[in-house]
């Protein structure tokens, strides 16, 4: 390579212009020897595994990526482009795209312009420039996200869109790799070839993130047990995370000697030497089906994003050195030395691609953008009620049910009334018979049957390929769930306690629930997450086992949250959630009140009034449908859910006795989305309203209920709220000091009665 170009030595604020000039000056000033021009199938340089045709196409992909970056910097100030995190310095990732297939699911780092430009070659008729320009311009014609975000994504190319990939995508990439192999074991037909691998790229700084580490650990844990997990982790090491430098040698030192995570290095700055190194890693992953770590050397040109003026915090000498390592300069040298391009031909190619990128961007700017709230939200939470109802009520699997339950006479609907835990267990047996593509997994769910034996017998009935234990890591559990969903399965992950969900919340908030939105409905993560939830446990508790924090779930856009209080409702709700996942690809959270698992009685010991008959197949609960007790009463209407339902019914008996009021109890059942119209209807003729929310005072379900009541025109009706305190739940009997109880409900009713 020749001396540093003149432009690179200039101290100026617009380093993008300087980087652009560097390429032109480098080509103009190049004075090396020129070899005989190789034919298409011959090595681009002696000793290189890359042939001439491959080099030409990779070079073009690199230049497309670079000019998209340069275009974004220029047009952002004109409000024609809305994203400036670029791929400059990372263009060598195009080699990973070339050496993998378009059917290998890819979960990409945001510096993946080169990868995308190269992968577009895999299918005829696709245009990496126009598609990318539409995404940069936030056009609703953007084929990746419909204008909702600048993402690298493509349905036909199996690139699942990521929005801000700071390691949160690694668990689901691993999950997808595991799912590819799991499909064979359960007889599920994959939407991709059986020998596919999952590709996951990220930066060196991101490799330190806890979510990344949990994915690496789980991958190694899987391989240690001789289970296939064909995931190619691609660490694009540019030596810096925004402004924090990665210690020299850290990535290699950290990953080179990890057991069961096979390490490969490749020079992403040099196509001629790096190509064979990348090929070894890809071939190893595909052939051995083992988790593979490809350490790809890159650099970062032009800063983290358009707003990152590196000259303000890095010396000019350091910037010049970084820019001198630009992989496009090395590619230019290869192009000239190999005789594939003359100086004029290379400069012409560069300018042709520049014009093509700017022309596409100007065209994209003229295309329509999202103009209404409906347009924005359409793919967020699809719901086709007729199809969901038909699926939930589908009964064409009776022979399978009979086999699962051990005979016609043993079907659950023919058994005596049972309590909540038993009926959830029966419903899970039922639904796993209905959906052969379903899998149930989590901590202790298999042989033990879960902490509360809710999954007892499922492992024996459906075997370890469909019901299995995971390692103790909620992030991995939910990452696996997304991977199975990506491969067309219906996962039922269990989170052992609601408090444990908070460890892994972003796998639902930032990943699973956002996928339909940011892919414009092209990709989906159908799953039903079961969570042992809420408070009131006796003899075993503390804040980790008596967690009543539901706000983190209700805040997630598009997530369906349901909470049954009795066994028959548990079964019909679960049927509907599975149908929502199957038909509309919805992500559902199924909250199981721990304290009601074994509850058999309602008013007094031995009355058996909290046991119910299992609902026959064909019965299902409509999304948003509540249950009303004593629906003619209107002196007092109590809105509640979960543990609050039997509490309200007990309290109603006391209130009727002491105040003479007729009390209606409304079990919401569905906590997100709240059925505002149903709530307003129930409140309309109420003389008094009481909202009983076992969650915390701040950000609880009750706030949403009260809002629905007020916005429904019932704001003048006397109202009280009985709610938990804003505190963690203590151990033993002190727990009941911070949670609402029967006494507080009755006291609130008397307070309403005392109002003038």
XYZ file of C-alpha atoms in Angstrom:
756
model
C 0.000 0.000 0.000
C 1.351 3.470 -0.829
C 1.900 6.351 1.558
C -0.973 7.920 3.396
C -3.074 10.014 0.998
C -2.702 13.774 1.245
C -6.342 14.329 2.264
C -6.007 12.134 5.345
C -3.440 14.509 6.839
C -5.776 17.503 6.740
C -7.299 18.531 10.039
C -10.978 19.144 9.374
C -14.322 18.511 10.955
C -15.874 16.586 8.069
C -13.979 13.349 8.225
C -16.504 11.713 5.884
C -15.309 13.947 3.052
C -11.716 13.169 3.920
C -12.353 9.415 3.972
C -14.038 9.750 0.585
C -11.111 11.758 -0.819
C -8.665 9.238 0.604
C -9.962 6.537 -1.712
C -9.686 8.703 -4.812
C -6.193 9.947 -3.919
C -5.034 6.456 -2.999
C -6.016 5.139 -6.433
C -4.545 8.128 -8.241
C -1.233 7.902 -6.361
C -0.866 4.107 -6.460
C 2.433 3.039 -8.076
C 2.689 -0.699 -7.419
C 3.429 -3.488 -9.856
C 0.541 -4.882 -11.898
C 0.141 -8.649 -12.343
C -1.404 -10.434 -15.252
C -5.186 -10.109 -15.065
C -6.653 -13.326 -13.643
C -9.617 -15.090 -15.192
C -12.873 -15.269 -13.222
C -12.124 -18.639 -11.626
C -8.469 -17.877 -10.842
C -7.184 -16.470 -7.557
C -7.317 -12.722 -7.350
C -3.770 -12.799 -5.942
C -1.330 -15.716 -5.636
C -2.135 -17.838 -2.584
C -5.592 -16.346 -2.045
C -8.675 -18.581 -1.845
C -10.737 -15.764 -3.356
C -11.229 -15.903 -7.100
C -11.341 -12.885 -9.382
C -15.085 -12.936 -9.905
C -15.696 -13.179 -6.191
C -13.352 -10.278 -5.521
C -15.050 -8.031 -8.077
C -18.461 -8.685 -6.528
C -17.202 -8.243 -2.974
C -15.522 -4.981 -3.940
C -18.758 -3.725 -5.441
C -20.626 -4.677 -2.243
C -18.034 -2.839 -0.181
C -18.371 0.284 -2.316
C -22.172 0.178 -2.202
C -22.022 0.018 1.575
C -19.558 2.915 1.732
C -21.551 5.151 -0.576
C -24.746 4.488 1.361
C -22.888 5.761 4.431
C -21.597 8.831 2.621
C -25.022 9.510 1.143
C -26.600 9.347 4.604
C -24.151 11.922 5.991
C -24.912 14.374 3.185
C -28.686 13.960 3.011
C -29.323 13.776 6.759
C -28.826 17.549 7.053
C -31.437 17.969 4.306
C -33.967 15.829 6.235
C -34.029 13.268 3.458
C -32.336 10.540 5.504
C -32.900 9.730 9.161
C -30.103 7.360 10.146
C -26.340 7.803 10.120
C -24.868 4.861 12.034
C -22.661 3.548 9.283
C -20.785 0.434 8.227
C -17.569 2.135 7.147
C -14.598 0.022 8.174
C -16.752 -3.086 8.547
C -17.244 -3.757 4.843
C -15.294 -7.006 5.167
C -18.422 -8.615 6.629
C -19.473 -8.989 3.001
C -17.269 -12.090 3.022
C -19.536 -13.712 5.628
C -22.541 -13.051 3.398
C -20.835 -14.488 0.340
C -19.771 -17.676 2.110
C -23.152 -18.368 3.693
C -26.561 -18.938 2.141
C -29.546 -16.653 1.913
C -31.457 -19.337 3.849
C -29.103 -19.111 6.818
C -31.070 -16.894 9.242
C -29.061 -13.756 9.989
C -29.268 -11.518 13.061
C -27.068 -8.580 12.206
C -25.015 -5.857 13.818
C -26.033 -2.395 12.653
C -22.732 -2.056 10.737
C -23.763 -4.685 8.205
C -24.062 -2.707 4.981
C -21.440 -4.830 3.259
C -23.094 -8.069 4.377
C -26.469 -6.929 3.084
C -25.155 -5.676 -0.257
C -23.505 -9.052 -0.833
C -26.423 -11.161 0.363
C -28.695 -9.373 -2.114
C -26.773 -11.211 -4.844
C -28.179 -14.516 -3.614
C -31.565 -13.947 -5.245
C -32.151 -12.488 -8.717
C -33.969 -9.228 -9.202
C -33.176 -7.709 -5.805
C -31.638 -4.252 -5.425
C -29.516 -3.567 -2.330
C -29.210 0.122 -3.126
C -32.883 1.003 -3.561
C -34.070 -1.200 -0.728
C -31.507 0.343 1.612
C -32.295 3.861 0.448
C -35.985 3.349 1.214
C -35.061 2.255 4.712
C -32.734 5.221 5.272
C -35.528 7.532 4.101
C -38.142 5.939 6.413
C -40.383 5.357 3.410
C -43.424 3.203 3.948
C -42.329 1.391 0.776
C -39.255 0.156 2.624
C -39.503 -3.624 2.158
C -37.840 -4.328 5.514
C -39.842 -2.318 8.062
C -42.369 -0.311 6.089
C -40.770 2.939 7.237
C -40.824 2.233 10.973
C -37.070 2.139 11.482
C -33.811 1.937 9.588
C -33.115 -1.783 9.853
C -31.061 -4.344 8.008
C -33.720 -6.888 7.188
C -35.240 -8.899 4.373
C -37.884 -11.584 4.395
C -36.723 -13.371 1.202
C -33.098 -13.171 2.361
C -33.821 -14.466 5.878
C -32.408 -11.397 7.591
C -34.556 -10.822 10.652
C -34.588 -7.085 11.429
C -32.801 -5.740 14.493
C -33.275 -2.185 15.684
C -30.396 -1.527 18.083
C -28.379 -4.644 18.487
C -26.385 -4.220 21.682
C -26.222 -7.974 22.216
C -29.960 -8.466 22.816
C -30.222 -10.516 19.622
C -27.632 -13.121 20.573
C -29.933 -15.361 22.682
C -32.524 -15.635 19.916
C -29.825 -16.334 17.337
C -28.647 -19.223 19.505
C -32.278 -20.250 19.973
C -32.741 -20.354 16.219
C -29.663 -22.550 15.814
C -30.936 -24.953 18.472
C -34.380 -24.933 16.841
C -32.925 -25.943 13.475
C -31.713 -29.168 15.077
C -34.708 -29.592 17.404
C -37.060 -29.666 14.424
C -35.658 -32.978 13.263
C -36.096 -34.507 16.702
C -39.793 -33.626 16.896
C -40.603 -34.271 13.243
C -41.200 -30.608 12.401
C -40.647 -29.392 8.834
C -38.322 -26.412 8.752
C -38.897 -23.382 6.500
C -35.183 -23.549 5.579
C -32.765 -26.379 4.652
C -31.953 -28.801 7.457
C -28.229 -28.006 7.370
C -28.720 -24.256 7.762
C -26.784 -22.287 10.348
C -27.733 -19.133 12.259
C -25.497 -16.095 11.797
C -25.184 -13.453 14.486
C -22.919 -10.407 14.241
C -22.048 -7.860 16.925
C -19.253 -5.540 17.989
C -16.307 -6.103 20.295
C -17.830 -3.788 22.897
C -21.124 -5.666 22.754
C -19.330 -8.953 23.397
C -18.891 -7.818 27.006
C -22.603 -7.293 27.579
C -24.315 -9.620 30.045
C -26.805 -10.692 27.371
C -23.966 -11.652 25.046
C -22.186 -13.562 27.768
C -25.306 -15.509 28.611
C -25.640 -16.536 24.958
C -22.002 -17.663 24.765
C -22.377 -19.592 28.006
C -25.592 -21.276 26.859
C -24.027 -22.154 23.518
C -21.086 -23.798 25.251
C -23.431 -25.488 27.761
C -25.336 -26.955 24.834
C -22.226 -28.136 22.986
C -20.779 -29.610 26.186
C -23.744 -31.975 26.240
C -23.081 -32.955 22.618
C -26.241 -31.210 21.452
C -25.960 -29.454 18.069
C -26.088 -25.663 18.082
C -24.963 -24.395 14.655
C -24.618 -20.699 15.402
C -21.878 -18.559 13.864
C -21.109 -15.718 16.273
C -19.329 -13.003 14.269
C -17.534 -10.509 16.503
C -16.680 -7.522 14.326
C -13.789 -6.123 16.326
C -13.112 -2.475 15.497
C -11.440 -1.798 18.832
C -13.900 0.739 20.178
C -17.447 1.087 21.513
C -18.673 4.633 20.818
C -15.727 6.268 22.640
C -14.546 3.479 24.955
C -11.601 1.560 23.576
C -11.390 -2.201 23.818
C -8.040 -3.211 25.349
C -5.688 -4.512 22.700
C -5.938 -8.291 22.408
C -8.943 -8.524 24.714
C -11.337 -10.288 22.329
C -8.810 -12.949 21.340
C -7.690 -13.464 24.923
C -11.293 -13.716 26.128
C -12.587 -16.122 23.487
C -9.671 -18.004 21.982
C -9.511 -20.729 24.623
C -13.141 -21.180 25.670
C -14.208 -24.788 25.766
C -17.080 -25.676 23.446
C -17.033 -22.306 21.679
C -14.797 -22.873 18.668
C -12.651 -19.822 17.859
C -11.545 -18.630 14.407
C -9.841 -15.387 13.390
C -10.208 -13.590 10.059
C -8.822 -10.329 8.748
C -11.882 -8.370 7.687
C -9.686 -5.574 6.383
C -8.169 -7.695 3.605
C -10.397 -9.645 1.220
C -7.500 -11.575 -0.276
C -6.282 -13.061 3.007
C -9.478 -12.939 5.039
C -11.650 -14.915 2.651
C -10.193 -18.341 3.386
C -10.209 -17.613 7.121
C -13.907 -16.790 7.022
C -14.580 -19.853 4.882
C -12.946 -22.123 7.473
C -15.206 -20.775 10.205
C -18.390 -21.083 8.121
C -17.552 -24.600 6.948
C -16.695 -25.677 10.491
C -19.996 -24.399 11.855
C -22.056 -26.039 9.113
C -20.266 -29.377 9.205
C -19.770 -29.842 12.962
C -23.053 -28.144 14.030
C -21.120 -26.578 16.907
C -21.234 -22.968 18.140
C -18.480 -21.108 16.363
C -16.893 -17.750 17.224
C -15.495 -15.837 14.256
C -13.274 -12.981 15.390
C -13.386 -10.613 12.418
C -10.874 -7.788 12.453
C -12.461 -4.505 11.352
C -12.006 -0.807 11.959
C -14.414 2.083 12.462
C -14.246 4.900 9.961
C -16.159 8.202 10.307
C -17.122 7.746 13.958
C -19.989 5.980 15.663
C -22.638 7.999 13.801
C -23.120 11.306 12.052
C -23.365 13.133 15.379
C -20.054 11.734 16.618
C -17.413 14.377 15.843
C -14.380 12.300 16.702
C -12.020 15.211 16.107
C -13.364 16.670 19.369
C -12.117 13.757 21.460
C -9.471 11.955 19.382
C -6.178 13.378 18.150
C -5.707 14.065 14.477
C -2.790 11.622 14.457
C -5.019 8.840 15.791
C -7.749 9.597 13.266
C -5.288 9.559 10.395
C -3.972 6.183 11.532
C -7.475 4.736 11.750
C -8.428 6.083 8.330
C -5.235 4.650 6.839
C -6.501 1.177 7.841
C -9.638 1.624 5.727
C -10.418 -1.780 4.151
C -11.460 -0.080 0.919
C -7.884 1.147 0.459
C -6.632 -2.430 0.739
C -9.329 -3.572 -1.690
C -8.279 -0.830 -4.094
C -4.693 -2.058 -3.883
C -5.781 -5.644 -4.627
C -7.899 -4.444 -7.560
C -4.970 -2.562 -9.077
C -2.204 -5.058 -8.268
C -4.183 -7.989 -9.645
C -4.778 -6.200 -12.928
C -8.548 -6.555 -12.556
C -8.973 -2.781 -12.738
C -7.000 0.091 -14.111
C -6.973 3.320 -12.101
C -9.556 4.884 -14.379
C -11.800 1.816 -14.283
C -11.716 1.698 -10.496
C -12.450 5.410 -10.150
C -15.269 5.084 -12.670
C -16.775 2.193 -10.690
C -16.527 4.258 -7.519
C -18.280 7.248 -9.072
C -20.925 5.097 -10.755
C -21.897 3.547 -7.441
C -21.847 6.950 -5.725
C -24.317 8.314 -8.265
C -26.459 5.198 -7.987
C -26.725 5.548 -4.193
C -27.537 9.258 -4.301
C -30.078 8.777 -7.084
C -31.786 6.020 -5.093
C -31.854 8.218 -2.002
C -33.408 11.119 -3.883
C -35.971 8.730 -5.343
C -36.721 7.293 -1.905
C -37.228 10.765 -0.495
C -40.052 11.310 -2.989
C -41.831 8.101 -1.924
C -44.663 8.268 0.636
C -43.952 8.016 4.352
C -46.210 6.873 7.163
C -48.888 9.507 7.641
C -51.323 8.159 10.229
C -51.322 6.402 13.567
C -53.191 3.488 12.021
C -50.460 3.038 9.429
C -47.788 3.051 12.118
C -49.532 0.555 14.392
C -51.003 -1.888 11.867
C -48.361 -4.638 12.242
C -47.899 -4.214 16.004
C -50.740 -6.340 17.334
C -52.594 -8.150 14.550
C -55.883 -9.678 15.622
C -58.287 -11.631 13.459
C -61.001 -12.546 15.964
C -62.963 -14.888 13.692
C -59.925 -16.964 12.798
C -58.634 -16.971 16.376
C -62.019 -18.126 17.659
C -62.186 -20.901 15.074
C -58.681 -22.065 15.933
C -59.251 -21.926 19.691
C -62.456 -23.949 19.317
C -61.020 -26.451 16.820
C -61.683 -30.040 17.950
C -60.256 -32.180 15.160
C -57.672 -33.870 17.364
C -59.904 -35.977 19.615
C -58.050 -39.215 18.907
C -54.814 -37.605 20.079
C -56.533 -36.347 23.240
C -57.840 -39.774 24.075
C -54.351 -41.240 23.664
C -52.730 -38.529 25.778
C -55.194 -38.856 28.658
C -55.221 -42.644 28.541
C -58.734 -43.376 27.369
C -62.125 -41.790 26.696
C -63.242 -42.183 30.310
C -60.146 -40.323 31.534
C -60.694 -37.143 29.505
C -60.525 -34.166 31.872
C -64.046 -32.916 31.111
C -65.348 -36.237 32.436
C -63.584 -35.837 35.782
C -64.912 -34.140 38.947
C -64.363 -30.393 39.391
C -60.708 -29.601 40.040
C -58.563 -26.699 41.211
C -56.416 -24.310 39.178
C -53.073 -26.177 39.084
C -54.696 -29.423 37.927
C -56.682 -27.701 35.199
C -53.662 -25.812 33.865
C -51.862 -29.138 33.735
C -54.784 -30.730 31.909
C -54.959 -27.831 29.463
C -51.248 -28.140 28.712
C -51.622 -31.852 27.987
C -54.619 -31.002 25.811
C -52.881 -28.279 23.832
C -49.648 -30.164 23.307
C -51.746 -32.919 21.778
C -53.450 -30.342 19.562
C -50.209 -28.681 18.459
C -47.454 -31.208 17.658
C -45.134 -28.274 16.929
C -45.426 -26.981 20.505
C -42.613 -27.274 23.042
C -42.665 -26.602 26.783
C -39.424 -25.776 28.576
C -37.940 -23.885 31.482
C -36.304 -24.483 34.843
C -37.360 -27.742 36.570
C -40.386 -28.280 34.318
C -39.543 -31.792 33.133
C -39.072 -34.700 35.538
C -39.876 -32.608 38.614
C -42.958 -31.104 36.996
C -42.165 -27.571 38.115
C -41.902 -26.088 41.595
C -45.676 -26.430 42.023
C -46.079 -29.648 39.956
C -48.124 -27.760 37.353
C -46.215 -29.477 34.518
C -46.196 -32.899 36.163
C -46.429 -35.773 33.674
C -45.868 -33.700 30.539
C -42.285 -34.864 30.147
C -43.370 -38.499 30.402
C -46.222 -38.030 27.942
C -44.455 -35.940 25.308
C -40.842 -36.973 25.968
C -37.739 -34.881 26.337
C -37.701 -33.515 22.816
C -40.846 -31.499 23.525
C -40.778 -30.986 27.307
C -37.352 -30.280 28.750
C -35.353 -28.403 31.350
C -33.133 -25.477 30.481
C -30.195 -23.982 32.264
C -30.970 -21.472 35.002
C -31.163 -18.383 32.817
C -34.394 -16.598 31.908
C -32.702 -14.679 29.095
C -31.765 -17.947 27.439
C -35.232 -19.408 28.025
C -36.844 -16.511 26.177
C -34.108 -16.516 23.531
C -34.820 -20.187 22.888
C -38.520 -19.403 22.644
C -37.884 -16.846 19.914
C -35.630 -19.241 18.053
C -38.279 -21.955 18.042
C -40.863 -19.419 16.905
C -38.576 -18.309 14.066
C -38.537 -21.888 12.840
C -42.336 -22.241 12.848
C -42.825 -23.931 16.209
C -45.129 -22.913 19.071
C -43.017 -22.437 22.192
C -44.460 -22.411 25.721
C -41.569 -21.158 27.879
C -42.008 -21.106 31.639
C -40.572 -18.350 33.799
C -40.466 -19.822 37.274
C -41.509 -16.623 39.090
C -42.655 -13.211 37.915
C -39.669 -11.590 39.635
C -37.363 -13.663 37.443
C -38.960 -12.234 34.309
C -37.461 -8.854 35.107
C -33.992 -10.376 34.617
C -34.866 -10.992 30.990
C -37.545 -8.424 30.215
C -35.825 -7.065 27.119
C -36.099 -10.411 25.360
C -39.844 -9.738 25.241
C -39.917 -5.928 25.208
C -37.062 -5.230 22.812
C -37.044 -8.405 20.778
C -40.045 -10.762 20.648
C -42.860 -8.218 20.885
C -41.183 -5.762 18.515
C -40.442 -8.129 15.643
C -43.793 -7.888 13.860
C -43.732 -4.093 14.220
C -40.225 -3.584 12.861
C -40.608 -6.174 10.095
C -43.967 -4.743 8.969
C -45.626 -8.031 9.851
C -43.254 -10.189 7.783
C -41.698 -11.942 10.761
C -43.380 -13.010 14.009
C -42.532 -14.531 17.374
C -45.583 -16.595 18.346
C -45.137 -17.741 21.926
C -47.064 -18.192 25.170
C -44.932 -17.374 28.191
C -46.217 -18.992 31.370
C -45.271 -17.205 34.580
C -45.969 -18.261 38.160
C -47.072 -14.914 39.543
C -48.396 -12.592 42.214
C -48.530 -12.767 45.992
C -50.353 -14.310 48.943
C -48.246 -17.442 49.254
C -48.212 -18.779 52.779
C -45.166 -20.398 54.324
C -42.928 -19.537 51.373
C -42.378 -16.120 49.968
C -40.356 -12.971 50.099
C -40.232 -10.522 47.248
C -38.843 -12.999 44.693
C -41.683 -15.447 45.189
C -44.477 -12.993 45.933
C -43.917 -10.497 43.125
C -46.945 -8.414 42.178
C -45.171 -6.123 39.683
C -47.179 -6.321 36.461
C -46.316 -2.867 35.132
C -43.244 -4.104 33.231
C -45.468 -6.452 31.243
C -48.352 -4.067 30.601
C -45.906 -1.465 29.293
C -44.782 -3.672 26.390
C -46.524 -2.675 23.136
C -48.494 -5.488 21.539
C -48.045 -7.991 24.365
C -51.159 -9.924 25.431
C -51.341 -10.408 29.208
C -53.918 -12.687 30.781
C -54.462 -13.796 34.377
C -57.035 -16.505 35.194
C -58.345 -16.891 38.724
C -60.035 -20.294 38.371
C -59.374 -23.569 36.584
C -61.969 -23.506 33.829
C -60.973 -19.966 32.872
C -57.335 -21.049 32.893
C -58.071 -23.702 30.270
C -60.171 -21.556 27.944
C -57.756 -18.620 28.216
C -54.802 -20.832 27.389
C -56.636 -22.189 24.333
C -57.174 -18.656 23.097
C -53.576 -17.619 23.733
C -52.301 -20.569 21.745
C -54.700 -19.639 18.948
C -53.519 -16.012 19.076
C -49.941 -17.225 18.716
C -50.778 -19.701 15.958
C -53.026 -17.456 13.877
C -51.760 -13.937 14.477
C -48.206 -14.584 15.690
C -48.887 -12.873 18.995
C -46.613 -12.861 22.023
C -48.607 -13.741 25.142
C -47.892 -13.676 28.879
C -49.978 -16.093 30.919
C -49.873 -15.147 34.606
C -50.718 -17.996 36.949
C -51.612 -16.878 40.505
C -49.449 -19.087 42.718
C -51.643 -18.672 45.784
C -54.634 -20.015 43.845
C -52.871 -23.067 42.376
C -54.156 -25.363 45.110
C -57.170 -23.343 46.298
C -60.292 -25.520 46.489
C -62.515 -23.541 48.821
C -64.019 -20.083 48.587
C -65.966 -19.075 51.702
C -64.975 -21.668 54.258
C -62.828 -24.753 54.577
C -64.230 -27.731 52.756
C -66.863 -25.945 50.688
C -65.085 -26.860 47.433
C -66.509 -23.797 45.708
C -63.265 -22.828 43.975
C -63.090 -26.040 41.985
C -64.645 -26.198 38.532
C -65.423 -28.642 35.760
C -62.897 -28.752 32.940
C -64.377 -27.047 29.861
C -65.054 -29.329 26.912
C -63.029 -28.877 23.755
C -64.715 -26.305 21.597
C -65.008 -23.807 24.450
C -62.668 -20.831 24.435
C -62.467 -17.373 25.937
C -62.545 -14.342 23.655
C -59.637 -11.920 24.023
C -60.742 -9.155 26.398
C -63.785 -11.028 27.689
C -64.299 -10.711 31.440
C -66.366 -12.785 33.836
C -69.165 -11.168 35.841
C -70.544 -12.521 39.105
C -74.050 -11.398 40.166
C -74.459 -9.247 37.076
C -77.805 -7.728 38.103
C -76.344 -6.099 41.237
C -75.406 -2.425 41.011
C -75.071 -1.048 44.549
C -71.365 -1.802 44.327
C -69.293 -3.050 41.404
C -65.843 -4.437 42.218
C -63.318 -4.623 39.390
C -60.469 -7.043 40.031
C -58.427 -9.997 38.739
C -56.357 -12.948 39.937
C -56.272 -13.380 43.715
C -58.631 -10.424 43.967
C -61.541 -12.430 42.553
C -62.132 -14.874 45.423
C -61.207 -12.071 47.825
C -63.888 -9.834 46.302
C -66.478 -12.618 46.396
C -65.799 -13.284 50.060
C -65.893 -9.578 50.828
C -69.129 -9.184 48.854
C -70.856 -11.607 51.189
C -69.789 -9.509 54.199
C -70.729 -6.229 52.491
C -74.187 -7.526 51.622
C -74.653 -8.623 55.214
C -73.380 -5.421 56.854
C -74.467 -2.750 54.343
C -77.356 -4.436 52.599
C -75.762 -3.747 49.234
C -75.982 -6.054 46.262
C -72.465 -6.520 44.935
C -71.304 -7.339 41.449
C -67.776 -8.694 40.996
C -66.056 -8.216 37.638
C -63.074 -10.433 36.885
C -61.111 -8.632 34.169
C -59.128 -11.767 33.244
C -57.263 -9.932 30.455
C -54.832 -7.286 31.763
C -53.378 -6.142 28.446
C -54.930 -4.909 26.402
C -57.567 -3.851 28.915
C -61.071 -4.032 27.468
C -62.030 -0.399 28.058
C -65.487 -0.786 26.530
C -66.289 -3.760 28.773
C -65.083 -1.876 31.858
C -67.129 1.206 30.979
C -70.215 -0.925 30.363
C -69.904 -2.594 33.759
C -69.384 0.762 35.447
C -72.250 2.535 33.697
C -75.104 1.698 36.075
C -72.997 1.224 39.198
C -73.907 3.317 42.230
C -70.464 2.790 43.726
C -67.243 1.412 42.266
C -64.343 -0.302 43.956
C -61.145 -1.198 42.106
C -59.302 -4.041 43.807
C -55.756 -4.348 42.477
C -53.361 -6.732 44.192
C -50.452 -5.037 42.441
C -48.636 -1.965 43.675
C -50.250 1.429 43.974
C -48.041 3.017 41.338
C -48.399 1.848 37.741
C -50.762 -0.977 38.644
C -53.612 -2.433 36.640
C -56.034 -0.368 38.705
C -54.801 2.847 37.140
C -55.817 1.561 33.719
C -59.209 0.457 35.043
C -59.919 3.850 36.582
C -58.876 5.587 33.374
C -61.296 3.406 31.394
C -64.079 4.234 33.870
C -63.465 7.979 33.684
C -63.014 8.056 29.915
C -66.154 5.930 29.610
C -68.191 8.741 31.189
C -68.496 7.325 34.712
C -66.052 9.642 36.425
C -68.680 11.048 38.762
C -69.526 7.660 40.299
C -68.136 7.370 43.853
C -64.995 5.242 43.602
C -62.373 3.749 45.904
C -59.231 1.798 45.141
C -57.826 -0.995 47.273
C -54.279 -1.708 46.230
C -50.912 -3.032 47.374
C -48.272 -0.759 48.837
C -45.336 0.591 46.871
C -42.818 -1.711 48.482
C -41.073 -5.002 48.107
C -42.908 -7.904 49.701
C -41.374 -9.016 53.014
C -41.121 -12.553 54.321
C -43.664 -14.523 56.362
C -46.774 -12.893 57.817
C -45.457 -9.391 57.182
C -46.239 -9.959 53.492
C -49.937 -9.576 54.224
C -49.339 -6.104 55.660
C -48.397 -4.760 52.221
C -51.026 -6.615 50.181
C -54.745 -5.825 50.098
C -57.036 -8.206 51.969
C -60.688 -8.880 52.751
C -60.683 -6.403 55.627
C -59.454 -3.566 53.405
C -62.083 -4.350 50.764
C -64.926 -4.222 53.287
C -63.492 -1.041 54.825
C -63.366 0.632 51.406
C -67.017 -0.263 50.796
C -67.990 1.278 54.139
C -66.025 4.386 53.223
C -68.077 4.649 50.037
C -71.276 4.190 52.055
C -70.287 7.057 54.367
C -69.984 9.504 51.500
C -72.765 12.050 51.324
